[in-house]
Tab-separated table of C-alpha atoms and ligand atoms in Angstrom:
chain	number	residue	atom	x	y	z
A	1	MET	CA	-15.700	-16.955	59.362
A	2	VAL	CA	-18.676	-19.132	60.227
A	3	LYS	CA	-21.708	-16.863	60.445
A	4	ILE	CA	-25.465	-16.696	60.081
A	5	ILE	CA	-26.530	-14.824	56.951
A	6	GLN	CA	-30.028	-13.443	57.312
A	7	LEU	CA	-31.761	-13.865	53.955
A	8	PRO	CA	-34.424	-11.518	52.631
A	9	LYS	CA	-37.941	-12.332	53.779
A	10	ILE	CA	-40.820	-10.992	51.708
A	11	LEU	CA	-43.982	-11.056	53.731
A	12	ASP	CA	-47.502	-10.640	52.483
A	13	ARG	CA	-50.904	-12.045	53.296
A	14	ARG	CA	-50.227	-15.041	51.016
A	15	GLY	CA	-47.260	-16.140	53.101
A	16	ASN	CA	-43.496	-15.672	53.121
A	17	LEU	CA	-40.853	-15.826	50.423
A	18	SER	CA	-37.083	-15.943	50.903
A	19	PHE	CA	-34.273	-16.287	48.391
A	20	PHE	CA	-30.540	-16.186	47.829
A	21	GLU	CA	-28.396	-15.428	44.808
A	22	SER	CA	-24.761	-16.313	44.090
A	23	SER	CA	-22.365	-13.485	44.936
A	24	ASN	CA	-25.212	-11.432	46.374
A	25	GLN	CA	-26.500	-12.799	49.697
A	26	ILE	CA	-24.012	-15.682	49.348
A	27	PRO	CA	-20.238	-14.981	49.407
A	28	PHE	CA	-19.402	-17.514	46.666
A	29	GLU	CA	-20.666	-18.736	43.318
A	30	ILE	CA	-23.067	-21.651	43.759
A	31	LYS	CA	-22.083	-24.721	41.717
A	32	ARG	CA	-24.183	-27.394	43.447
A	33	THR	CA	-27.290	-27.689	45.607
A	34	TYR	CA	-28.299	-30.758	47.600
A	35	TRP	CA	-30.669	-31.499	50.401
A	36	ILE	CA	-30.916	-33.931	53.300
A	37	TYR	CA	-34.310	-35.209	54.428
A	38	ASP	CA	-36.050	-38.196	56.024
A	39	VAL	CA	-33.304	-38.354	58.643
A	40	PRO	CA	-34.218	-41.034	61.191
A	41	GLY	CA	-34.431	-39.811	64.801
A	42	GLY	CA	-31.064	-39.719	66.552
A	43	GLU	CA	-28.993	-39.873	63.353
A	44	THR	CA	-26.002	-37.601	62.695
A	45	ARG	CA	-24.995	-36.258	59.262
A	46	GLY	CA	-21.726	-34.634	58.282
A	47	GLY	CA	-18.825	-35.620	60.497
A	48	HIS	CA	-16.199	-34.214	58.112
A	49	ALA	CA	-14.611	-31.028	56.777
A	50	TYR	CA	-13.704	-29.876	53.278
A	51	ARG	CA	-10.297	-28.637	52.193
A	52	SER	CA	-11.629	-25.947	49.849
A	53	LEU	CA	-15.438	-26.227	49.599
A	54	GLN	CA	-17.624	-23.439	50.989
A	55	GLU	CA	-21.269	-24.086	51.822
A	56	ILE	CA	-24.381	-22.491	53.191
A	57	VAL	CA	-26.791	-24.623	55.215
A	58	ILE	CA	-30.478	-23.789	55.673
A	59	ALA	CA	-33.177	-25.504	57.735
A	60	LEU	CA	-35.803	-25.211	55.019
A	61	SER	CA	-38.270	-27.021	57.242
A	62	GLY	CA	-38.070	-28.242	60.833
A	63	SER	CA	-34.880	-27.884	62.846
A	64	PHE	CA	-31.438	-29.360	63.561
A	65	ASP	CA	-28.192	-28.377	65.269
A	66	VAL	CA	-24.928	-27.776	63.448
A	67	HIS	CA	-21.797	-28.363	65.546
A	68	VAL	CA	-18.848	-26.635	63.908
A	69	GLU	CA	-15.112	-26.525	64.574
A	70	GLY	CA	-12.466	-24.478	62.816
A	71	LYS	CA	-9.650	-21.983	63.385
A	72	PHE	CA	-12.137	-19.977	65.483
A	73	GLY	CA	-12.824	-22.842	67.930
A	74	ASN	CA	-16.112	-24.680	68.489
A	75	GLU	CA	-19.671	-23.437	68.120
A	76	VAL	CA	-23.190	-24.845	67.886
A	77	PHE	CA	-25.884	-23.275	65.712
A	78	SER	CA	-29.511	-24.314	66.138
A	79	LEU	CA	-31.214	-23.762	62.803
A	80	ASN	CA	-34.984	-23.508	62.761
A	81	ARG	CA	-35.802	-20.550	60.499
A	82	SER	CA	-35.824	-20.902	56.727
A	83	TYR	CA	-34.546	-17.315	56.265
A	84	ASN	CA	-31.277	-18.039	58.132
A	85	ALA	CA	-28.347	-19.458	56.164
A	86	LEU	CA	-25.326	-20.759	58.059
A	87	TYR	CA	-22.130	-19.984	56.127
A	88	LEU	CA	-19.388	-22.595	56.509
A	89	PRO	CA	-16.000	-21.596	55.037
A	90	ALA	CA	-13.428	-24.148	53.873
A	91	GLY	CA	-11.691	-26.006	56.675
A	92	THR	CA	-14.749	-26.257	58.928
A	93	TRP	CA	-15.569	-29.562	60.605
A	94	ARG	CA	-19.355	-29.955	60.803
A	95	SER	CA	-21.720	-32.395	62.412
A	96	LEU	CA	-25.496	-32.083	61.944
A	97	GLN	CA	-27.523	-33.523	64.796
A	98	ASN	CA	-30.861	-33.477	66.571
A	99	PHE	CA	-33.006	-33.438	63.418
A	100	SER	CA	-36.699	-32.834	64.043
A	101	THR	CA	-39.289	-34.973	62.301
A	102	ASN	CA	-39.688	-33.825	58.682
A	103	ALA	CA	-36.600	-31.590	58.842
A	104	VAL	CA	-35.247	-30.589	55.437
A	105	CYS	CA	-31.649	-29.352	55.250
A	106	LEU	CA	-30.795	-27.411	52.091
A	107	VAL	CA	-27.115	-26.963	51.215
A	108	ALA	CA	-25.657	-24.748	48.473
A	109	ALA	CA	-21.993	-25.430	47.697
A	110	SER	CA	-19.179	-23.658	45.855
A	111	ALA	CA	-18.067	-26.680	43.806
A	112	ALA	CA	-19.220	-29.962	42.329
A	113	TYR	CA	-19.018	-33.087	44.460
A	114	ASP	CA	-15.411	-34.205	44.925
A	115	GLU	CA	-14.576	-36.924	47.436
A	116	ALA	CA	-10.907	-35.838	47.330
A	117	ASP	CA	-11.882	-32.514	48.946
A	118	TYR	CA	-13.293	-34.277	52.045
A	119	ILE	CA	-11.370	-34.667	55.290
A	120	ARG	CA	-13.231	-37.501	56.993
A	121	ASP	CA	-10.622	-38.326	59.616
A	122	TYR	CA	-10.779	-36.046	62.683
A	123	ASN	CA	-7.044	-36.320	63.493
A	124	GLN	CA	-6.228	-35.449	59.901
A	125	PHE	CA	-8.533	-32.426	60.256
A	126	LYS	CA	-6.659	-31.283	63.381
A	127	SER	CA	-3.302	-31.431	61.587
A	128	PHE	CA	-4.882	-29.687	58.545
A	129	LEU	CA	-5.915	-26.833	60.904
A	130	GLU	CA	-2.425	-26.590	62.412
A	131	HIS	CA	-0.831	-26.308	58.988
A	132	GLU	CA	-3.381	-23.658	57.971
A	133	GLN	CA	-2.473	-21.399	60.903
B	201	TYD	P1	-21.803	-37.175	52.697
B	201	TYD	O1	-21.250	-35.876	52.242
B	201	TYD	O2	-20.885	-38.105	53.426
B	201	TYD	O3	-23.105	-36.970	53.570
B	201	TYD	P2	-23.370	-36.024	54.836
B	201	TYD	O4	-22.185	-35.153	55.026
B	201	TYD	O5	-24.578	-35.287	54.476
B	201	TYD	O6	-23.657	-36.884	55.996
B	201	TYD	O7	-22.407	-37.918	51.401
B	201	TYD	C1	-23.123	-39.126	51.507
B	201	TYD	C2	-23.001	-39.852	50.181
B	201	TYD	O8	-23.597	-39.112	49.126
B	201	TYD	C3	-21.558	-40.122	49.777
B	201	TYD	O9	-21.503	-41.437	49.223
B	201	TYD	C4	-21.288	-39.121	48.682
B	201	TYD	C5	-22.654	-38.863	48.096
B	201	TYD	N1	-22.823	-37.480	47.615
B	201	TYD	C6	-22.854	-37.229	46.253
B	201	TYD	O10	-22.742	-38.140	45.405
B	201	TYD	N2	-23.042	-35.941	45.826
B	201	TYD	C7	-23.177	-34.919	46.697
B	201	TYD	O11	-23.345	-33.740	46.280
B	201	TYD	C8	-23.099	-35.183	48.108
B	201	TYD	C9	-23.221	-34.073	49.120
B	201	TYD	C10	-22.923	-36.472	48.514
């Protein structure tokens, strides 16, 4: 299920520290980390689903909206806190929009990059969902 995972936040007078560990805060083993940055105003990222990949998405800096669609229906998550991780299970269509200036989107994924795992066609995604149910 798509959900916000609240990560630990260690506060002291020197500032804040948050973290995540595979199979601890995160419900999968992390095999890859990538980040999206310098997104020009008005641009959209994502616009696809994965057949088997699981991810967490964090607004490390700034903010953006994540529009998601899956078995559960549609939802929009506005990410703007670096201690919130959005968990996206396999079979979730996602579209990242409304990036603020200097937004940094950190993604931790359950597998190495594999183009064959992408569903980039929306109609194909809809039939994938039907067959999953
Ligand atoms: P894509 O997943 O389409 O970007 P987004 O969903 O963030 O809009 O990836 C864009 C390009 O980068 C595409 O050519 C594949 C490549 N890429 C990698 O080589 N490795 C990776 O880990 C990722 C996420 C993308």
